[in-house]
Short mmCIF file of C-alpha atoms and ligand atoms in Angstrom, two decimals:
data_model
loop_
_atom_site.label_atom_id
_atom_site.label_comp_id
_atom_site.label_asym_id
_atom_site.label_seq_id
_atom_site.Cartn_x
_atom_site.Cartn_y
_atom_site.Cartn_z
CA UNK A 300 -36.84 -19.17 5.77
CA UNK A 301 -34.37 -18.02 7.62
CA UNK A 302 -33.95 -14.91 9.65
CA UNK A 303 -30.73 -14.50 7.15
CA UNK A 304 -29.11 -14.28 4.47
CA UNK A 305 -25.11 -16.22 4.94
CA UNK A 306 -25.09 -18.45 2.55
CA UNK A 307 -27.16 -18.59 -0.87
CA UNK A 308 -27.99 -22.63 0.12
CA UNK A 309 -29.61 -21.03 3.39
CA UNK A 310 -32.73 -20.95 0.96
CA UNK A 311 -34.35 -23.70 -1.39
CA UNK A 312 -34.64 -23.92 -4.24
CA UNK A 313 -38.01 -22.57 -4.34
CA UNK A 314 -36.82 -19.62 -1.81
CA UNK A 315 -34.52 -18.89 -4.61
CA UNK A 316 -36.64 -18.41 -7.48
CA UNK A 317 -39.32 -16.62 -5.60
CA UNK A 318 -36.33 -14.28 -5.14
CA UNK A 319 -35.34 -14.05 -8.25
CA UNK A 320 -38.88 -13.15 -9.71
CA UNK A 321 -39.36 -10.74 -7.23
CA UNK A 322 -36.10 -9.71 -8.41
CA UNK A 323 -37.42 -9.46 -12.14
CA UNK A 324 -40.34 -7.46 -10.45
CA UNK A 325 -39.01 -5.00 -9.08
CA UNK A 326 -36.71 -4.26 -11.62
CA UNK A 327 -39.21 -2.65 -14.42
CA UNK A 328 -40.79 -0.72 -11.67
CA UNK A 329 -37.68 0.61 -11.07
CA UNK A 330 -36.91 1.21 -14.50
CA UNK A 331 -40.77 2.50 -14.64
CA UNK A 332 -39.94 4.44 -11.72
CA UNK A 333 -42.77 3.51 -10.22
CA UNK A 334 -43.83 4.71 -6.86
CA UNK A 335 -42.79 1.71 -5.01
CA UNK A 336 -41.61 2.59 -1.61
CA UNK A 337 -42.02 -0.71 0.40
CA UNK A 338 -38.98 0.45 2.89
CA UNK A 339 -41.11 3.51 3.79
CA UNK A 340 -39.73 4.13 7.43
CA UNK A 341 -37.76 1.80 7.61
CA UNK A 342 -33.48 1.48 7.90
CA UNK A 343 -30.60 0.10 7.03
CA UNK A 344 -26.80 0.11 8.66
CA UNK A 345 -24.09 -1.82 6.22
CA UNK A 346 -20.88 -2.41 7.18
CA UNK A 347 -17.92 -2.06 5.77
CA UNK A 348 -14.59 -3.89 7.14
CA UNK A 349 -13.05 -4.07 3.56
CA UNK A 350 -13.57 -1.37 0.64
CA UNK A 351 -16.62 -1.00 -1.68
CA UNK A 352 -18.30 0.03 -4.87
CA UNK A 353 -21.45 -1.88 -6.26
CA UNK A 354 -22.20 -3.62 -2.62
CA UNK A 355 -22.23 -0.26 -0.75
CA UNK A 356 -23.76 1.92 -3.67
CA UNK A 357 -26.21 -1.34 -5.39
CA UNK A 358 -27.72 -1.21 -1.48
CA UNK A 359 -27.55 1.95 -0.40
CA UNK A 360 -29.17 3.59 -3.67
CA UNK A 361 -31.25 0.95 -3.96
CA UNK A 362 -32.61 1.04 -0.37
CA UNK A 363 -33.78 4.68 -0.59
CA UNK A 364 -35.70 4.39 -4.01
CA UNK A 365 -37.69 1.66 -2.27
CA UNK A 366 -38.08 4.85 0.47
CA UNK A 367 -36.13 3.49 3.37
CA UNK A 368 -32.37 5.23 4.61
CA UNK A 369 -29.14 4.02 4.71
CA UNK A 370 -26.35 4.28 6.20
CA UNK A 371 -22.85 3.67 5.61
CA UNK A 372 -19.94 2.55 8.02
CA UNK A 373 -16.63 2.70 6.50
CA UNK A 374 -14.29 0.90 8.23
CA UNK A 375 -12.67 2.86 10.53
CA UNK A 376 -15.84 3.58 12.21
CA UNK A 377 -16.12 0.44 13.13
CA UNK A 378 -13.17 -1.52 14.19
CA UNK A 379 -16.12 -4.60 13.53
CA UNK A 380 -14.39 -6.67 16.73
CA UNK A 381 -11.38 -4.80 17.60
CA UNK A 382 -13.18 -1.38 18.41
CA UNK A 383 -16.04 -3.22 20.11
CA UNK A 384 -16.85 -6.61 20.28
CA UNK A 385 -19.74 -8.39 16.66
CA UNK A 386 -21.62 -9.43 19.71
CA UNK A 387 -21.72 -5.54 20.83
CA UNK A 388 -22.46 -4.02 17.98
CA UNK A 389 -25.60 -6.84 17.09
CA UNK A 390 -27.27 -5.79 19.67
CA UNK A 391 -27.19 -1.99 19.43
CA UNK A 392 -28.07 -2.49 15.05
CA UNK A 393 -30.78 -4.35 16.65
CA UNK A 394 -32.28 -1.07 18.30
CA UNK A 395 -31.63 1.32 16.31
CA UNK A 396 -31.98 -0.41 12.54
CA UNK A 397 -34.77 -2.93 10.59
CA UNK A 398 -31.80 -5.22 8.75
CA UNK A 399 -28.22 -4.76 8.48
CA UNK A 400 -25.95 -6.32 5.75
CA UNK A 401 -21.74 -6.52 6.92
CA UNK A 402 -18.79 -7.08 4.46
CA UNK A 403 -16.37 -8.63 6.31
CA UNK A 404 -12.59 -10.66 6.43
CA UNK A 405 -13.64 -13.78 8.73
CA UNK A 406 -16.46 -15.96 7.94
CA UNK A 407 -16.69 -16.59 11.64
CA UNK A 408 -17.56 -12.81 12.42
CA UNK A 409 -20.65 -13.37 9.84
CA UNK A 410 -21.78 -16.51 11.71
CA UNK A 411 -21.81 -14.25 14.99
CA UNK A 412 -23.52 -11.19 13.88
CA UNK A 413 -26.46 -12.84 13.00
CA UNK A 414 -26.68 -15.31 15.88
CA UNK A 415 -26.52 -11.85 18.43
CA UNK A 416 -28.42 -9.63 16.16
CA UNK A 417 -32.55 -9.69 16.80
CA UNK A 418 -32.88 -8.62 13.07
CA UNK A 419 -32.27 -9.72 9.64
CA UNK A 420 -28.21 -9.95 8.69
CA UNK A 421 -27.34 -9.69 4.61
CA UNK A 422 -23.41 -10.93 4.24
CA UNK A 423 -22.08 -7.83 1.83
CA UNK A 424 -19.15 -10.68 1.53
CA UNK A 425 -16.25 -12.77 3.40
CA UNK A 426 -12.99 -14.24 2.59
CA UNK A 427 -15.00 -17.03 2.28
CA UNK A 428 -18.29 -16.66 -0.16
CA UNK A 429 -20.32 -13.48 -1.03
CA UNK A 430 -23.55 -14.94 -1.75
CA UNK A 431 -25.59 -11.72 -2.58
CA UNK A 432 -23.14 -11.29 -5.88
CA UNK A 433 -24.41 -15.14 -7.19
CA UNK A 434 -27.65 -14.23 -7.25
CA UNK A 435 -27.64 -11.14 -9.25
CA UNK A 436 -25.28 -13.42 -10.98
CA UNK A 437 -28.13 -16.50 -11.61
CA UNK A 438 -30.43 -13.82 -12.34
CA UNK A 439 -28.41 -11.78 -14.83
CA UNK A 440 -28.46 -15.59 -16.54
CA UNK A 441 -31.91 -15.59 -16.28
CA UNK A 442 -32.52 -13.28 -18.48
CA UNK A 443 -29.83 -13.75 -21.07
CA UNK A 444 -30.29 -16.92 -21.86
CA UNK A 445 -34.71 -16.78 -20.54
CA UNK A 446 -34.41 -20.41 -18.21
CA UNK A 447 -31.54 -21.78 -16.16
CA UNK A 448 -31.93 -25.42 -18.60
CA UNK A 449 -28.57 -27.45 -19.25
CA UNK A 450 -25.61 -24.95 -17.97
CA UNK A 451 -22.44 -25.06 -18.15
CA UNK A 452 -20.73 -22.54 -16.09
CA UNK A 453 -16.84 -22.29 -16.79
CA UNK A 454 -14.52 -20.32 -13.83
CA UNK A 455 -11.35 -19.44 -14.11
CA UNK A 456 -9.06 -17.95 -11.85
CA UNK A 457 -9.31 -18.19 -8.16
CA UNK A 458 -11.14 -20.34 -6.21
CA UNK A 459 -11.90 -18.44 -3.77
CA UNK A 460 -15.14 -16.58 -2.13
CA UNK A 461 -17.01 -16.79 -6.18
CA UNK A 462 -16.18 -20.04 -6.31
CA UNK A 463 -17.96 -21.28 -2.86
CA UNK A 464 -20.50 -19.18 -3.55
CA UNK A 465 -21.60 -21.26 -7.14
CA UNK A 466 -21.11 -24.38 -5.80
CA UNK A 467 -22.79 -23.79 -2.86
CA UNK A 468 -25.95 -23.07 -5.19
CA UNK A 469 -24.28 -25.60 -7.18
CA UNK A 470 -26.10 -27.68 -4.18
CA UNK A 471 -29.56 -26.02 -4.68
CA UNK A 472 -30.08 -25.51 -8.64
CA UNK A 473 -29.24 -27.82 -10.89
CA UNK A 474 -25.34 -26.88 -13.76
CA UNK A 475 -21.91 -28.08 -14.76
CA UNK A 476 -19.84 -25.56 -12.85
CA UNK A 477 -16.27 -25.76 -13.71
CA UNK A 478 -13.53 -24.69 -11.96
CA UNK A 479 -10.28 -24.10 -13.37
CA UNK A 480 -8.02 -23.03 -11.49
CA UNK A 481 -3.20 -23.40 -10.87
CA UNK A 482 -2.30 -25.97 -8.63
CA UNK A 483 -2.87 -24.91 -4.81
CA UNK A 484 -5.27 -22.60 -5.71
CA UNK A 485 -8.79 -25.10 -5.58
CA UNK A 486 -11.63 -23.87 -4.56
CA UNK A 487 -12.56 -24.74 0.34
CA UNK A 488 -12.23 -28.91 0.13
CA UNK A 489 -15.17 -29.46 2.07
CA UNK A 490 -17.66 -27.13 0.02
CA UNK A 491 -16.67 -28.98 -3.11
CA UNK A 492 -17.62 -32.20 -0.76
CA UNK A 493 -21.06 -30.40 -0.05
CA UNK A 494 -21.76 -29.58 -3.42
CA UNK A 495 -20.84 -32.64 -5.28
CA UNK A 496 -23.17 -34.53 -2.38
CA UNK A 497 -25.56 -32.77 -2.69
CA UNK A 498 -26.36 -34.76 -5.87
CA UNK A 499 -28.27 -31.41 -7.99
CA UNK A 500 -25.17 -30.30 -9.72
CA UNK A 501 -22.23 -31.76 -11.84
CA UNK A 502 -19.21 -29.94 -10.46
CA UNK A 503 -16.00 -30.95 -11.63
CA UNK A 504 -12.82 -28.56 -10.50
CA UNK A 505 -10.06 -28.32 -13.66
CA UNK A 506 -6.16 -27.90 -14.77
CA UNK A 507 -6.36 -26.43 -18.46
CA UNK A 508 -8.69 -23.45 -18.39
CA UNK A 509 -8.94 -24.45 -22.70
CA UNK A 510 -11.21 -27.75 -21.32
CA UNK A 511 -13.13 -26.37 -18.23
CA UNK A 512 -14.43 -23.46 -21.19
CA UNK A 513 -16.08 -26.31 -23.38
CA UNK A 514 -19.29 -25.97 -25.16
CA UNK A 515 -19.81 -23.49 -21.60
CA UNK A 516 -23.28 -21.05 -21.58
CA UNK A 517 -21.17 -18.60 -19.08
CA UNK A 518 -17.38 -18.51 -19.47
CA UNK A 519 -16.67 -16.20 -14.73
CA UNK A 520 -12.95 -14.91 -13.90
CA UNK A 521 -12.99 -12.36 -10.96
CA UNK A 522 -9.64 -10.78 -10.01
CA UNK A 523 -6.84 -12.79 -8.84
CA UNK A 524 -6.06 -11.78 -5.11
CA UNK A 525 -9.22 -10.62 -3.16
CA UNK A 526 -8.72 -8.22 -0.97
CA UNK A 527 -6.42 -9.45 2.12
CA UNK A 528 -4.02 -11.13 -0.33
CA UNK A 529 -3.19 -8.05 -2.76
CA UNK A 530 0.01 -7.94 -0.85
CA UNK A 531 0.21 -11.80 -3.33
CA UNK A 532 -0.52 -10.50 -6.43
CA UNK A 533 3.16 -10.15 -7.59
CA UNK A 534 3.37 -13.86 -6.96
CA UNK A 535 -0.22 -15.43 -7.87
CA UNK A 536 -0.05 -13.70 -11.32
CA UNK A 537 3.54 -16.13 -12.27
CA UNK A 538 1.07 -18.79 -10.75
CA UNK A 539 -1.43 -18.05 -13.05
CA UNK A 540 -0.01 -18.20 -15.72
CA UNK A 541 -2.60 -18.62 -19.09
CA UNK A 542 -5.98 -18.27 -16.69
CA UNK A 543 -6.29 -14.72 -18.67
CA UNK A 544 -9.57 -14.86 -19.97
CA UNK A 545 -8.99 -13.59 -24.34
CA UNK A 546 -11.16 -14.17 -27.39
CA UNK A 547 -9.19 -17.22 -28.34
CA UNK A 548 -10.57 -18.97 -24.75
CA UNK A 549 -14.50 -17.35 -25.18
CA UNK A 550 -14.00 -18.94 -29.02
CA UNK A 551 -13.82 -22.80 -27.55
CA UNK A 552 -17.37 -21.17 -25.64
CA UNK A 553 -20.49 -22.03 -26.82
CA UNK A 554 -21.23 -19.03 -29.37
CA UNK A 555 -24.50 -17.41 -27.49
CA UNK A 556 -21.16 -17.27 -24.19
CA UNK A 557 -21.96 -14.81 -22.04
CA UNK A 558 -18.99 -13.93 -19.78
CA UNK A 559 -19.47 -12.94 -16.47
CA UNK A 560 -17.00 -11.23 -13.64
CA UNK A 561 -18.28 -9.65 -9.72
CA UNK A 562 -15.85 -6.88 -10.84
CA UNK A 563 -14.13 -4.93 -9.63
CA UNK A 564 -11.36 -6.72 -12.84
CA UNK A 565 -7.57 -5.95 -13.56
CA UNK A 566 -8.13 -5.09 -16.79
CA UNK A 567 -4.67 -7.04 -19.02
CA UNK A 568 -4.27 -9.53 -16.22
CA UNK A 569 -7.20 -11.87 -15.31
CA UNK A 570 -9.19 -10.67 -18.20
CA UNK A 571 -8.28 -8.68 -21.42
CA UNK A 572 -9.55 -5.25 -22.38
CA UNK A 573 -11.11 -7.20 -25.53
CA UNK A 574 -13.78 -9.63 -23.99
CA UNK A 575 -14.25 -7.18 -21.10
CA UNK A 576 -15.70 -4.79 -23.54
CA UNK A 577 -16.65 -7.68 -26.23
CA UNK A 578 -20.80 -8.46 -27.21
CA UNK A 579 -20.33 -11.84 -24.38
CA UNK A 580 -19.56 -8.93 -22.13
CA UNK A 581 -22.89 -8.87 -19.46
CA UNK A 582 -20.76 -7.11 -17.00
CA UNK A 583 -22.79 -3.79 -16.28
CA UNK A 584 -26.23 -6.05 -16.32
CA UNK A 585 -24.63 -7.67 -13.21
CA UNK A 586 -23.89 -5.29 -11.13
CA UNK A 587 -26.88 -3.35 -12.24
CA UNK A 588 -28.70 -6.77 -10.83
CA UNK A 589 -26.97 -6.68 -7.62
CA UNK A 590 -29.25 -4.20 -6.29
CA UNK A 591 -32.42 -5.53 -8.06
CA UNK A 592 -32.02 -9.30 -6.03
CA UNK A 593 -30.68 -7.58 -3.00
CA UNK A 594 -34.79 -5.59 -2.38
CA UNK A 595 -35.37 -9.15 -3.60
CA UNK A 596 -34.01 -10.39 -0.34
CA UNK A 597 -34.53 -7.13 1.74
CA UNK A 598 -38.80 -7.99 1.23
CA UNK A 599 -37.72 -11.81 1.99
CA UNK A 600 -36.10 -11.35 4.78
CA UNK A 601 -38.25 -8.44 6.47
CA UNK A 602 -40.85 -10.79 4.85
CA UNK A 603 -42.57 -8.28 2.49
CA UNK A 604 -43.06 -9.77 -0.80
N1 CP B 366 -18.68 -7.11 -7.08
C1 CP B 366 -18.52 -6.86 -5.89
O1 CP B 366 -18.45 -7.04 -4.72
O2 CP B 366 -18.20 -5.36 -5.36
P1 CP B 366 -17.32 -4.40 -4.64
O3 CP B 366 -16.98 -5.20 -4.18
O4 CP B 366 -17.63 -3.09 -5.13
O5 CP B 366 -18.56 -4.13 -3.76
N1 NVA B 367 -12.69 -11.95 -4.98
C1 NVA B 367 -13.00 -10.56 -5.58
C2 NVA B 367 -14.59 -10.18 -4.92
C3 NVA B 367 -14.80 -8.60 -5.12
C4 NVA B 367 -16.08 -9.05 -5.09
C5 NVA B 367 -12.51 -10.00 -3.61
O1 NVA B 367 -12.97 -10.35 -2.47
O2 NVA B 367 -12.31 -9.02 -3.06
#
């Protein structure tokens, strides 16, 4: 068990599966509105250098519904790395709080934050990865399918932080992970290599969405321009032509296919409105499961499971 949760593969397969099982138990308690308050008397500090809807609300609501108090620090409150050194924030916050979550640009900054903090640090997204999202995603797939056997995930779009999270998960849980992206928008090569060399999963990087989608259990997409890249959007829109997830693409997958998106989505850009609203879409279960997966991650990190 690590002190922090910075990458999903910081944890071994058994720990990941135990966390998913715990998320399931917490979700049932939450839905039944049971009086379950393991975080009573505790505080969670949440540092955001980027915007957020789900991450903020799911952490804040989740932590407080389990008895704790969560503090939101907006991009202008701290200006981490600008107004104050990361290693100073890490040690100051460790004196006040029980646990820390941060959403930052530079991945090295979350690593530095964790190194200097005495309390557990959770990665709430960096330019490189988004491990809480991927835990919620695999939990959602498990809920819908009942198992994770012979899983084919087709990711259509930009080789971004979500893809890196899938690749790192694929080095712990077996799957066939296929990423279809335009040339020049592939995921980080060392991360691809590492996933292949782990020898657990089959990894393919292709440039044809139809090839990727064939017989998929899950079709997943994300925005074409991530936070920090929004100025590239018009150019990317041209380069990503043909990568929109449509009903036609979905029809190439298994009849039981689930459509997934971490959200926020740009409807009629990376995915049609029709697909977002289709029976195959499990996007709101995914969003809900952020909260339960994160509560389970926090209980694990604080050895309260
Ligand atoms: N999926 C996700 O992390 O959403 P937010 O950017 O709204 O937090
Ligand atoms: N790739 C997106 C994910 C948002 C949750 C971004 O980084 O903006």
